[in-house]
């Protein structure tokens, strides 16, 4: 990391940190016309892979192994009875739903793991971690937005795609915050953290009203639907 790669000699640690802080990688997802594998079949294959991974654990109890084998048999049977290919081309909304199904189980859990590994690599060579405000990775999608190349993508389709993506992202973040609230049992915090909470409360009140209005909205709509339009 510090020796360069073009034969120009060592790179200053400060330059490495500055480059990483400015890094902005945008992963753009798109759908291909040959993407005809049904989402139900893909989900069952993923479940089979998960069960097989759990079966390889040497710490499984006998009853746990029997339960997993029964689940494996069921998933194989369902997969065998599920058509592999779509009978008609997917709509733009179906293409995006297929993409969004991967976000909770693959993309969302992988990003923090990658960032922690990047921080660990920096610490090993004596460099500071990335600041909490750093966002080196972004995710975009053509699905539902290729208005110049797909006649089926209308303004309404694009609006639905944007809302679905925003709701998915907000729901995942909200669930992560709820899990964090349940796991953190500390009774005190640093002054800096308290200042952040106060600032956040102020932004919520300016957008949704006071605490009573926010609580009423959450009770009426449910936590998981709090960010739905």
JSON list of C-alpha atoms in Angstrom, two decimals:
[
{"chain": "A", "resi": 1, "resn": "UNK", "atom": "CA", "xyz": [0.00, 0.00, 0.00]},
{"chain": "A", "resi": 2, "resn": "UNK", "atom": "CA", "xyz": [2.82, 2.40, 0.84]},
{"chain": "A", "resi": 3, "resn": "UNK", "atom": "CA", "xyz": [5.36, 1.27, -1.77]},
{"chain": "A", "resi": 4, "resn": "UNK", "atom": "CA", "xyz": [3.46, 2.53, -4.80]},
{"chain": "A", "resi": 5, "resn": "UNK", "atom": "CA", "xyz": [2.75, 0.45, -7.84]},
{"chain": "A", "resi": 6, "resn": "UNK", "atom": "CA", "xyz": [4.27, 2.35, -10.72]},
{"chain": "A", "resi": 7, "resn": "UNK", "atom": "CA", "xyz": [7.94, 2.24, -9.73]},
{"chain": "A", "resi": 8, "resn": "UNK", "atom": "CA", "xyz": [7.89, 5.82, -8.48]},
{"chain": "A", "resi": 9, "resn": "UNK", "atom": "CA", "xyz": [8.99, 4.87, -4.98]},
{"chain": "A", "resi": 10, "resn": "UNK", "atom": "CA", "xyz": [7.29, 4.93, -1.59]},
{"chain": "A", "resi": 11, "resn": "UNK", "atom": "CA", "xyz": [4.06, 6.86, -1.13]},
{"chain": "A", "resi": 12, "resn": "UNK", "atom": "CA", "xyz": [3.73, 9.20, 1.83]},
{"chain": "A", "resi": 13, "resn": "UNK", "atom": "CA", "xyz": [1.25, 7.94, 4.45]},
{"chain": "A", "resi": 14, "resn": "UNK", "atom": "CA", "xyz": [-0.55, 11.26, 4.35]},
{"chain": "A", "resi": 15, "resn": "UNK", "atom": "CA", "xyz": [-1.13, 10.84, 0.61]},
{"chain": "A", "resi": 16, "resn": "UNK", "atom": "CA", "xyz": [-2.59, 7.36, 1.15]},
{"chain": "A", "resi": 17, "resn": "UNK", "atom": "CA", "xyz": [-5.01, 8.64, 3.80]},
{"chain": "A", "resi": 18, "resn": "UNK", "atom": "CA", "xyz": [-6.03, 11.60, 1.65]},
{"chain": "A", "resi": 19, "resn": "UNK", "atom": "CA", "xyz": [-6.63, 9.35, -1.37]},
{"chain": "A", "resi": 20, "resn": "UNK", "atom": "CA", "xyz": [-8.77, 6.92, 0.64]},
{"chain": "A", "resi": 21, "resn": "UNK", "atom": "CA", "xyz": [-10.80, 9.74, 2.15]},
{"chain": "A", "resi": 22, "resn": "UNK", "atom": "CA", "xyz": [-11.55, 11.07, -1.35]},
{"chain": "A", "resi": 23, "resn": "UNK", "atom": "CA", "xyz": [-12.29, 7.63, -2.81]},
{"chain": "A", "resi": 24, "resn": "UNK", "atom": "CA", "xyz": [-15.73, 7.46, -4.37]},
{"chain": "A", "resi": 25, "resn": "UNK", "atom": "CA", "xyz": [-16.62, 4.15, -6.04]},
{"chain": "A", "resi": 26, "resn": "UNK", "atom": "CA", "xyz": [-20.10, 3.93, -7.55]},
{"chain": "A", "resi": 27, "resn": "UNK", "atom": "CA", "xyz": [-21.31, 0.37, -8.20]},
{"chain": "A", "resi": 28, "resn": "UNK", "atom": "CA", "xyz": [-23.98, 0.61, -10.90]},
{"chain": "A", "resi": 29, "resn": "UNK", "atom": "CA", "xyz": [-26.32, -2.36, -11.25]},
{"chain": "A", "resi": 30, "resn": "UNK", "atom": "CA", "xyz": [-28.14, -3.14, -14.45]},
{"chain": "A", "resi": 31, "resn": "UNK", "atom": "CA", "xyz": [-30.30, -5.92, -15.86]},
{"chain": "A", "resi": 32, "resn": "UNK", "atom": "CA", "xyz": [-29.41, -7.90, -18.96]},
{"chain": "A", "resi": 33, "resn": "UNK", "atom": "CA", "xyz": [-32.01, -9.23, -21.43]},
{"chain": "A", "resi": 34, "resn": "UNK", "atom": "CA", "xyz": [-30.71, -12.74, -20.77]},
{"chain": "A", "resi": 35, "resn": "UNK", "atom": "CA", "xyz": [-31.49, -12.48, -17.06]},
{"chain": "A", "resi": 36, "resn": "UNK", "atom": "CA", "xyz": [-34.32, -15.00, -17.16]},
{"chain": "A", "resi": 37, "resn": "UNK", "atom": "CA", "xyz": [-33.68, -17.05, -14.01]},
{"chain": "A", "resi": 38, "resn": "UNK", "atom": "CA", "xyz": [-36.71, -16.76, -11.74]},
{"chain": "A", "resi": 39, "resn": "UNK", "atom": "CA", "xyz": [-36.21, -14.99, -8.42]},
{"chain": "A", "resi": 40, "resn": "UNK", "atom": "CA", "xyz": [-37.92, -17.83, -6.56]},
{"chain": "A", "resi": 41, "resn": "UNK", "atom": "CA", "xyz": [-35.40, -20.32, -7.93]},
{"chain": "A", "resi": 42, "resn": "UNK", "atom": "CA", "xyz": [-32.48, -18.06, -7.02]},
{"chain": "A", "resi": 43, "resn": "UNK", "atom": "CA", "xyz": [-33.80, -17.63, -3.46]},
{"chain": "A", "resi": 44, "resn": "UNK", "atom": "CA", "xyz": [-34.10, -21.38, -2.99]},
{"chain": "A", "resi": 45, "resn": "UNK", "atom": "CA", "xyz": [-30.55, -21.93, -4.27]},
{"chain": "A", "resi": 46, "resn": "UNK", "atom": "CA", "xyz": [-29.33, -19.34, -1.80]},
{"chain": "A", "resi": 47, "resn": "UNK", "atom": "CA", "xyz": [-31.20, -21.08, 1.04]},
{"chain": "A", "resi": 48, "resn": "UNK", "atom": "CA", "xyz": [-29.65, -24.43, 0.04]},
{"chain": "A", "resi": 49, "resn": "UNK", "atom": "CA", "xyz": [-26.20, -22.86, 0.10]},
{"chain": "A", "resi": 50, "resn": "UNK", "atom": "CA", "xyz": [-26.86, -21.43, 3.58]},
{"chain": "A", "resi": 51, "resn": "UNK", "atom": "CA", "xyz": [-28.01, -24.79, 4.92]},
{"chain": "A", "resi": 52, "resn": "UNK", "atom": "CA", "xyz": [-24.99, -26.58, 3.42]},
{"chain": "A", "resi": 53, "resn": "UNK", "atom": "CA", "xyz": [-22.69, -24.07, 5.08]},
{"chain": "A", "resi": 54, "resn": "UNK", "atom": "CA", "xyz": [-24.35, -24.63, 8.46]},
{"chain": "A", "resi": 55, "resn": "UNK", "atom": "CA", "xyz": [-24.13, -28.41, 8.03]},
{"chain": "A", "resi": 56, "resn": "UNK", "atom": "CA", "xyz": [-20.34, -28.14, 7.72]},
{"chain": "A", "resi": 57, "resn": "UNK", "atom": "CA", "xyz": [-20.08, -26.85, 11.28]},
{"chain": "A", "resi": 58, "resn": "UNK", "atom": "CA", "xyz": [-18.52, -29.43, 13.64]},
{"chain": "A", "resi": 59, "resn": "UNK", "atom": "CA", "xyz": [-20.40, -27.96, 16.62]},
{"chain": "A", "resi": 60, "resn": "UNK", "atom": "CA", "xyz": [-23.88, -28.95, 15.45]},
{"chain": "A", "resi": 61, "resn": "UNK", "atom": "CA", "xyz": [-25.89, -31.09, 17.82]},
{"chain": "A", "resi": 62, "resn": "UNK", "atom": "CA", "xyz": [-27.48, -34.26, 16.47]},
{"chain": "A", "resi": 63, "resn": "UNK", "atom": "CA", "xyz": [-31.00, -32.79, 16.60]},
{"chain": "A", "resi": 64, "resn": "UNK", "atom": "CA", "xyz": [-29.84, -29.58, 14.89]},
{"chain": "A", "resi": 65, "resn": "UNK", "atom": "CA", "xyz": [-28.28, -31.60, 12.10]},
{"chain": "A", "resi": 66, "resn": "UNK", "atom": "CA", "xyz": [-31.50, -33.57, 11.61]},
{"chain": "A", "resi": 67, "resn": "UNK", "atom": "CA", "xyz": [-33.51, -30.35, 11.44]},
{"chain": "A", "resi": 68, "resn": "UNK", "atom": "CA", "xyz": [-31.14, -28.90, 8.84]},
{"chain": "A", "resi": 69, "resn": "UNK", "atom": "CA", "xyz": [-31.26, -32.07, 6.76]},
{"chain": "A", "resi": 70, "resn": "UNK", "atom": "CA", "xyz": [-35.04, -31.93, 6.78]},
{"chain": "A", "resi": 71, "resn": "UNK", "atom": "CA", "xyz": [-34.96, -28.29, 5.66]},
{"chain": "A", "resi": 72, "resn": "UNK", "atom": "CA", "xyz": [-32.43, -29.16, 2.98]},
{"chain": "A", "resi": 73, "resn": "UNK", "atom": "CA", "xyz": [-34.64, -31.94, 1.66]},
{"chain": "A", "resi": 74, "resn": "UNK", "atom": "CA", "xyz": [-37.59, -29.54, 1.53]},
{"chain": "A", "resi": 75, "resn": "UNK", "atom": "CA", "xyz": [-35.65, -26.82, -0.31]},
{"chain": "A", "resi": 76, "resn": "UNK", "atom": "CA", "xyz": [-34.25, -29.29, -2.85]},
{"chain": "A", "resi": 77, "resn": "UNK", "atom": "CA", "xyz": [-37.76, -30.61, -3.49]},
{"chain": "A", "resi": 78, "resn": "UNK", "atom": "CA", "xyz": [-39.16, -27.07, -3.90]},
{"chain": "A", "resi": 79, "resn": "UNK", "atom": "CA", "xyz": [-36.27, -26.07, -6.14]},
{"chain": "A", "resi": 80, "resn": "UNK", "atom": "CA", "xyz": [-36.77, -29.15, -8.32]},
{"chain": "A", "resi": 81, "resn": "UNK", "atom": "CA", "xyz": [-40.47, -28.32, -8.70]},
{"chain": "A", "resi": 82, "resn": "UNK", "atom": "CA", "xyz": [-39.87, -24.61, -9.46]},
{"chain": "A", "resi": 83, "resn": "UNK", "atom": "CA", "xyz": [-39.51, -23.51, -13.08]},
{"chain": "A", "resi": 84, "resn": "UNK", "atom": "CA", "xyz": [-36.00, -22.25, -13.76]},
{"chain": "A", "resi": 85, "resn": "UNK", "atom": "CA", "xyz": [-36.77, -19.72, -16.49]},
{"chain": "A", "resi": 86, "resn": "UNK", "atom": "CA", "xyz": [-39.24, -16.89, -16.81]},
{"chain": "A", "resi": 87, "resn": "UNK", "atom": "CA", "xyz": [-42.02, -17.43, -19.30]},
{"chain": "A", "resi": 88, "resn": "UNK", "atom": "CA", "xyz": [-41.98, -13.76, -20.32]},
{"chain": "A", "resi": 89, "resn": "UNK", "atom": "CA", "xyz": [-39.45, -10.90, -20.09]},
{"chain": "A", "resi": 90, "resn": "UNK", "atom": "CA", "xyz": [-39.41, -9.20, -16.68]},
{"chain": "A", "resi": 91, "resn": "UNK", "atom": "CA", "xyz": [-40.89, -5.73, -16.32]},
{"chain": "A", "resi": 92, "resn": "UNK", "atom": "CA", "xyz": [-38.67, -2.87, -15.07]},
{"chain": "A", "resi": 93, "resn": "UNK", "atom": "CA", "xyz": [-40.34, -3.17, -11.66]},
{"chain": "A", "resi": 94, "resn": "UNK", "atom": "CA", "xyz": [-39.62, -6.91, -11.53]},
{"chain": "A", "resi": 95, "resn": "UNK", "atom": "CA", "xyz": [-35.99, -6.28, -12.49]},
{"chain": "A", "resi": 96, "resn": "UNK", "atom": "CA", "xyz": [-35.62, -3.83, -9.63]},
{"chain": "A", "resi": 97, "resn": "UNK", "atom": "CA", "xyz": [-37.36, -6.09, -7.12]},
{"chain": "A", "resi": 98, "resn": "UNK", "atom": "CA", "xyz": [-34.89, -8.77, -8.08]},
{"chain": "A", "resi": 99, "resn": "UNK", "atom": "CA", "xyz": [-32.01, -6.39, -7.36]},
{"chain": "A", "resi": 100, "resn": "UNK", "atom": "CA", "xyz": [-33.48, -5.16, -4.08]},
{"chain": "A", "resi": 101, "resn": "UNK", "atom": "CA", "xyz": [-33.85, -8.74, -2.85]},
{"chain": "A", "resi": 102, "resn": "UNK", "atom": "CA", "xyz": [-30.04, -9.01, -2.81]},
{"chain": "A", "resi": 103, "resn": "UNK", "atom": "CA", "xyz": [-29.49, -5.81, -0.82]},
{"chain": "A", "resi": 104, "resn": "UNK", "atom": "CA", "xyz": [-30.56, -7.05, 2.65]},
{"chain": "A", "resi": 105, "resn": "UNK", "atom": "CA", "xyz": [-28.79, -10.41, 2.48]},
{"chain": "A", "resi": 106, "resn": "UNK", "atom": "CA", "xyz": [-25.64, -9.53, 0.50]},
{"chain": "A", "resi": 107, "resn": "UNK", "atom": "CA", "xyz": [-24.82, -5.87, -0.11]},
{"chain": "A", "resi": 108, "resn": "UNK", "atom": "CA", "xyz": [-25.95, -4.25, 3.14]},
{"chain": "A", "resi": 109, "resn": "UNK", "atom": "CA", "xyz": [-24.10, -6.69, 5.46]},
{"chain": "A", "resi": 110, "resn": "UNK", "atom": "CA", "xyz": [-20.94, -6.71, 3.30]},
{"chain": "A", "resi": 111, "resn": "UNK", "atom": "CA", "xyz": [-20.23, -2.97, 3.22]},
{"chain": "A", "resi": 112, "resn": "UNK", "atom": "CA", "xyz": [-19.47, -2.50, 6.95]},
{"chain": "A", "resi": 113, "resn": "UNK", "atom": "CA", "xyz": [-17.32, -5.65, 6.92]},
{"chain": "A", "resi": 114, "resn": "UNK", "atom": "CA", "xyz": [-15.28, -4.25, 4.05]},
{"chain": "A", "resi": 115, "resn": "UNK", "atom": "CA", "xyz": [-14.91, -0.87, 5.77]},
{"chain": "A", "resi": 116, "resn": "UNK", "atom": "CA", "xyz": [-13.74, -2.50, 9.00]},
{"chain": "A", "resi": 117, "resn": "UNK", "atom": "CA", "xyz": [-11.15, -4.51, 7.07]},
{"chain": "A", "resi": 118, "resn": "UNK", "atom": "CA", "xyz": [-9.97, -1.34, 5.38]},
{"chain": "A", "resi": 119, "resn": "UNK", "atom": "CA", "xyz": [-9.63, 0.37, 8.77]},
{"chain": "A", "resi": 120, "resn": "UNK", "atom": "CA", "xyz": [-7.72, -2.62, 10.13]},
{"chain": "A", "resi": 121, "resn": "UNK", "atom": "CA", "xyz": [-5.31, -2.48, 7.17]},
{"chain": "A", "resi": 122, "resn": "UNK", "atom": "CA", "xyz": [-4.67, 1.22, 7.81]},
{"chain": "A", "resi": 123, "resn": "UNK", "atom": "CA", "xyz": [-4.05, 0.66, 11.52]},
{"chain": "A", "resi": 124, "resn": "UNK", "atom": "CA", "xyz": [-1.57, -2.15, 10.79]},
{"chain": "A", "resi": 125, "resn": "UNK", "atom": "CA", "xyz": [0.67, 0.27, 8.89]},
{"chain": "A", "resi": 126, "resn": "UNK", "atom": "CA", "xyz": [0.30, 3.05, 11.44]},
{"chain": "A", "resi": 127, "resn": "UNK", "atom": "CA", "xyz": [-2.29, 5.14, 9.61]},
{"chain": "A", "resi": 128, "resn": "UNK", "atom": "CA", "xyz": [-5.53, 6.56, 11.08]},
{"chain": "A", "resi": 129, "resn": "UNK", "atom": "CA", "xyz": [-8.88, 4.97, 10.36]},
{"chain": "A", "resi": 130, "resn": "UNK", "atom": "CA", "xyz": [-11.25, 6.52, 7.87]},
{"chain": "A", "resi": 131, "resn": "UNK", "atom": "CA", "xyz": [-13.48, 9.19, 9.44]},
{"chain": "A", "resi": 132, "resn": "UNK", "atom": "CA", "xyz": [-17.05, 8.16, 10.22]},
{"chain": "A", "resi": 133, "resn": "UNK", "atom": "CA", "xyz": [-18.28, 10.61, 7.60]},
{"chain": "A", "resi": 134, "resn": "UNK", "atom": "CA", "xyz": [-16.31, 8.88, 4.83]},
{"chain": "A", "resi": 135, "resn": "UNK", "atom": "CA", "xyz": [-18.44, 7.07, 2.25]},
{"chain": "A", "resi": 136, "resn": "UNK", "atom": "CA", "xyz": [-16.11, 5.43, -0.27]},
{"chain": "A", "resi": 137, "resn": "UNK", "atom": "CA", "xyz": [-18.80, 3.19, -1.78]},
{"chain": "A", "resi": 138, "resn": "UNK", "atom": "CA", "xyz": [-22.11, 4.08, -3.42]},
{"chain": "A", "resi": 139, "resn": "UNK", "atom": "CA", "xyz": [-24.67, 1.93, -5.17]},
{"chain": "A", "resi": 140, "resn": "UNK", "atom": "CA", "xyz": [-26.75, 2.96, -8.16]},
{"chain": "A", "resi": 141, "resn": "UNK", "atom": "CA", "xyz": [-29.03, 1.19, -10.60]},
{"chain": "A", "resi": 142, "resn": "UNK", "atom": "CA", "xyz": [-30.23, 1.57, -14.16]},
{"chain": "A", "resi": 143, "resn": "UNK", "atom": "CA", "xyz": [-33.31, -0.54, -13.40]},
{"chain": "A", "resi": 144, "resn": "UNK", "atom": "CA", "xyz": [-36.38, 1.63, -13.70]},
{"chain": "A", "resi": 145, "resn": "UNK", "atom": "CA", "xyz": [-34.30, 4.61, -14.80]},
{"chain": "A", "resi": 146, "resn": "UNK", "atom": "CA", "xyz": [-33.10, 3.91, -18.37]},
{"chain": "A", "resi": 147, "resn": "UNK", "atom": "CA", "xyz": [-35.62, 6.30, -19.91]},
{"chain": "A", "resi": 148, "resn": "UNK", "atom": "CA", "xyz": [-33.57, 6.67, -23.08]},
{"chain": "A", "resi": 149, "resn": "UNK", "atom": "CA", "xyz": [-33.25, 2.98, -23.92]},
{"chain": "A", "resi": 150, "resn": "UNK", "atom": "CA", "xyz": [-36.33, 1.17, -22.65]},
{"chain": "A", "resi": 151, "resn": "UNK", "atom": "CA", "xyz": [-39.79, 2.20, -23.91]},
{"chain": "A", "resi": 152, "resn": "UNK", "atom": "CA", "xyz": [-41.39, 0.47, -20.92]},
{"chain": "A", "resi": 153, "resn": "UNK", "atom": "CA", "xyz": [-39.71, 2.86, -18.49]},
{"chain": "A", "resi": 154, "resn": "UNK", "atom": "CA", "xyz": [-42.03, 5.81, -17.98]},
{"chain": "A", "resi": 155, "resn": "UNK", "atom": "CA", "xyz": [-41.95, 8.66, -15.48]},
{"chain": "A", "resi": 156, "resn": "UNK", "atom": "CA", "xyz": [-44.25, 6.69, -13.17]},
{"chain": "A", "resi": 157, "resn": "UNK", "atom": "CA", "xyz": [-42.00, 3.61, -13.36]},
{"chain": "A", "resi": 158, "resn": "UNK", "atom": "CA", "xyz": [-38.95, 5.72, -12.50]},
{"chain": "A", "resi": 159, "resn": "UNK", "atom": "CA", "xyz": [-40.79, 7.29, -9.55]},
{"chain": "A", "resi": 160, "resn": "UNK", "atom": "CA", "xyz": [-41.79, 3.85, -8.27]},
{"chain": "A", "resi": 161, "resn": "UNK", "atom": "CA", "xyz": [-38.19, 2.60, -8.64]},
{"chain": "A", "resi": 162, "resn": "UNK", "atom": "CA", "xyz": [-36.77, 5.55, -6.71]},
{"chain": "A", "resi": 163, "resn": "UNK", "atom": "CA", "xyz": [-39.32, 5.21, -3.92]},
{"chain": "A", "resi": 164, "resn": "UNK", "atom": "CA", "xyz": [-38.76, 1.45, -3.63]},
{"chain": "A", "resi": 165, "resn": "UNK", "atom": "CA", "xyz": [-35.00, 1.93, -3.39]},
{"chain": "A", "resi": 166, "resn": "UNK", "atom": "CA", "xyz": [-35.31, 4.70, -0.79]},
{"chain": "A", "resi": 167, "resn": "UNK", "atom": "CA", "xyz": [-37.79, 2.72, 1.32]},
{"chain": "A", "resi": 168, "resn": "UNK", "atom": "CA", "xyz": [-35.54, -0.34, 1.22]},
{"chain": "A", "resi": 169, "resn": "UNK", "atom": "CA", "xyz": [-32.49, 1.67, 2.28]},
{"chain": "A", "resi": 170, "resn": "UNK", "atom": "CA", "xyz": [-34.37, 3.53, 5.03]},
{"chain": "A", "resi": 171, "resn": "UNK", "atom": "CA", "xyz": [-35.92, 0.33, 6.38]},
{"chain": "A", "resi": 172, "resn": "UNK", "atom": "CA", "xyz": [-32.54, -1.41, 6.56]},
{"chain": "A", "resi": 173, "resn": "UNK", "atom": "CA", "xyz": [-30.98, 1.54, 8.37]},
{"chain": "A", "resi": 174, "resn": "UNK", "atom": "CA", "xyz": [-33.93, 1.86, 10.72]},
{"chain": "A", "resi": 175, "resn": "UNK", "atom": "CA", "xyz": [-33.78, -1.84, 11.63]},
{"chain": "A", "resi": 176, "resn": "UNK", "atom": "CA", "xyz": [-30.02, -1.53, 12.22]},
{"chain": "A", "resi": 177, "resn": "UNK", "atom": "CA", "xyz": [-30.60, 1.43, 14.54]},
{"chain": "A", "resi": 178, "resn": "UNK", "atom": "CA", "xyz": [-33.30, -0.50, 16.41]},
{"chain": "A", "resi": 179, "resn": "UNK", "atom": "CA", "xyz": [-30.92, -3.42, 16.88]},
{"chain": "A", "resi": 180, "resn": "UNK", "atom": "CA", "xyz": [-28.24, -1.03, 18.09]},
{"chain": "A", "resi": 181, "resn": "UNK", "atom": "CA", "xyz": [-30.66, 0.55, 20.56]},
{"chain": "A", "resi": 182, "resn": "UNK", "atom": "CA", "xyz": [-31.46, -2.89, 21.97]},
{"chain": "A", "resi": 183, "resn": "UNK", "atom": "CA", "xyz": [-27.83, -3.96, 22.29]},
{"chain": "A", "resi": 184, "resn": "UNK", "atom": "CA", "xyz": [-26.46, -0.76, 23.84]},
{"chain": "A", "resi": 185, "resn": "UNK", "atom": "CA", "xyz": [-27.36, -0.66, 27.53]},
{"chain": "A", "resi": 186, "resn": "UNK", "atom": "CA", "xyz": [-25.04, 2.17, 28.56]},
{"chain": "A", "resi": 187, "resn": "UNK", "atom": "CA", "xyz": [-26.58, 4.74, 30.87]},
{"chain": "A", "resi": 188, "resn": "UNK", "atom": "CA", "xyz": [-24.28, 7.63, 29.97]},
{"chain": "A", "resi": 189, "resn": "UNK", "atom": "CA", "xyz": [-22.56, 9.07, 26.91]},
{"chain": "A", "resi": 190, "resn": "UNK", "atom": "CA", "xyz": [-19.82, 11.52, 26.02]},
{"chain": "A", "resi": 191, "resn": "UNK", "atom": "CA", "xyz": [-20.71, 15.21, 25.60]},
{"chain": "A", "resi": 192, "resn": "UNK", "atom": "CA", "xyz": [-19.94, 14.96, 21.89]},
{"chain": "A", "resi": 193, "resn": "UNK", "atom": "CA", "xyz": [-22.42, 12.12, 21.41]},
{"chain": "A", "resi": 194, "resn": "UNK", "atom": "CA", "xyz": [-25.09, 13.95, 23.43]},
{"chain": "A", "resi": 195, "resn": "UNK", "atom": "CA", "xyz": [-24.62, 16.97, 21.17]},
{"chain": "A", "resi": 196, "resn": "UNK", "atom": "CA", "xyz": [-25.16, 14.79, 18.10]},
{"chain": "A", "resi": 197, "resn": "UNK", "atom": "CA", "xyz": [-28.37, 13.38, 19.60]},
{"chain": "A", "resi": 198, "resn": "UNK", "atom": "CA", "xyz": [-29.69, 16.85, 20.40]},
{"chain": "A", "resi": 199, "resn": "UNK", "atom": "CA", "xyz": [-28.93, 18.02, 16.87]},
{"chain": "A", "resi": 200, "resn": "UNK", "atom": "CA", "xyz": [-30.67, 14.94, 15.46]},
{"chain": "A", "resi": 201, "resn": "UNK", "atom": "CA", "xyz": [-33.73, 15.56, 17.63]},
{"chain": "A", "resi": 202, "resn": "UNK", "atom": "CA", "xyz": [-33.87, 19.10, 16.31]},
{"chain": "A", "resi": 203, "resn": "UNK", "atom": "CA", "xyz": [-33.86, 17.92, 12.71]},
{"chain": "A", "resi": 204, "resn": "UNK", "atom": "CA", "xyz": [-36.65, 15.41, 13.42]},
{"chain": "A", "resi": 205, "resn": "UNK", "atom": "CA", "xyz": [-38.78, 18.04, 15.12]},
{"chain": "A", "resi": 206, "resn": "UNK", "atom": "CA", "xyz": [-38.35, 20.47, 12.24]},
{"chain": "A", "resi": 207, "resn": "UNK", "atom": "CA", "xyz": [-39.47, 17.80, 9.77]},
{"chain": "A", "resi": 208, "resn": "UNK", "atom": "CA", "xyz": [-42.13, 15.81, 11.64]},
{"chain": "A", "resi": 209, "resn": "UNK", "atom": "CA", "xyz": [-43.09, 17.91, 14.68]},
{"chain": "A", "resi": 210, "resn": "UNK", "atom": "CA", "xyz": [-42.38, 17.39, 18.37]},
{"chain": "A", "resi": 211, "resn": "UNK", "atom": "CA", "xyz": [-41.66, 14.07, 20.08]},
{"chain": "A", "resi": 212, "resn": "UNK", "atom": "CA", "xyz": [-45.36, 13.41, 20.73]},
{"chain": "A", "resi": 213, "resn": "UNK", "atom": "CA", "xyz": [-46.16, 13.80, 17.02]},
{"chain": "A", "resi": 214, "resn": "UNK", "atom": "CA", "xyz": [-43.31, 11.47, 16.04]},
{"chain": "A", "resi": 215, "resn": "UNK", "atom": "CA", "xyz": [-44.39, 8.86, 18.60]},
{"chain": "A", "resi": 216, "resn": "UNK", "atom": "CA", "xyz": [-48.00, 9.04, 17.37]},
{"chain": "A", "resi": 217, "resn": "UNK", "atom": "CA", "xyz": [-46.90, 8.60, 13.77]},
{"chain": "A", "resi": 218, "resn": "UNK", "atom": "CA", "xyz": [-44.74, 5.59, 14.64]},
{"chain": "A", "resi": 219, "resn": "UNK", "atom": "CA", "xyz": [-47.56, 3.94, 16.61]},
{"chain": "A", "resi": 220, "resn": "UNK", "atom": "CA", "xyz": [-49.99, 4.49, 13.76]},
{"chain": "A", "resi": 221, "resn": "UNK", "atom": "CA", "xyz": [-47.77, 3.24, 10.96]},
{"chain": "A", "resi": 222, "resn": "UNK", "atom": "CA", "xyz": [-45.51, 0.72, 12.71]},
{"chain": "A", "resi": 223, "resn": "UNK", "atom": "CA", "xyz": [-41.73, 0.95, 13.10]},
{"chain": "A", "resi": 224, "resn": "UNK", "atom": "CA", "xyz": [-40.91, -0.93, 9.89]},
{"chain": "A", "resi": 225, "resn": "UNK", "atom": "CA", "xyz": [-43.18, 1.38, 7.84]},
{"chain": "A", "resi": 226, "resn": "UNK", "atom": "CA", "xyz": [-42.09, 4.61, 9.50]},
{"chain": "A", "resi": 227, "resn": "UNK", "atom": "CA", "xyz": [-40.23, 5.84, 6.43]},
{"chain": "A", "resi": 228, "resn": "UNK", "atom": "CA", "xyz": [-42.82, 4.74, 3.85]},
{"chain": "A", "resi": 229, "resn": "UNK", "atom": "CA", "xyz": [-44.28, 7.59, 1.77]}
]
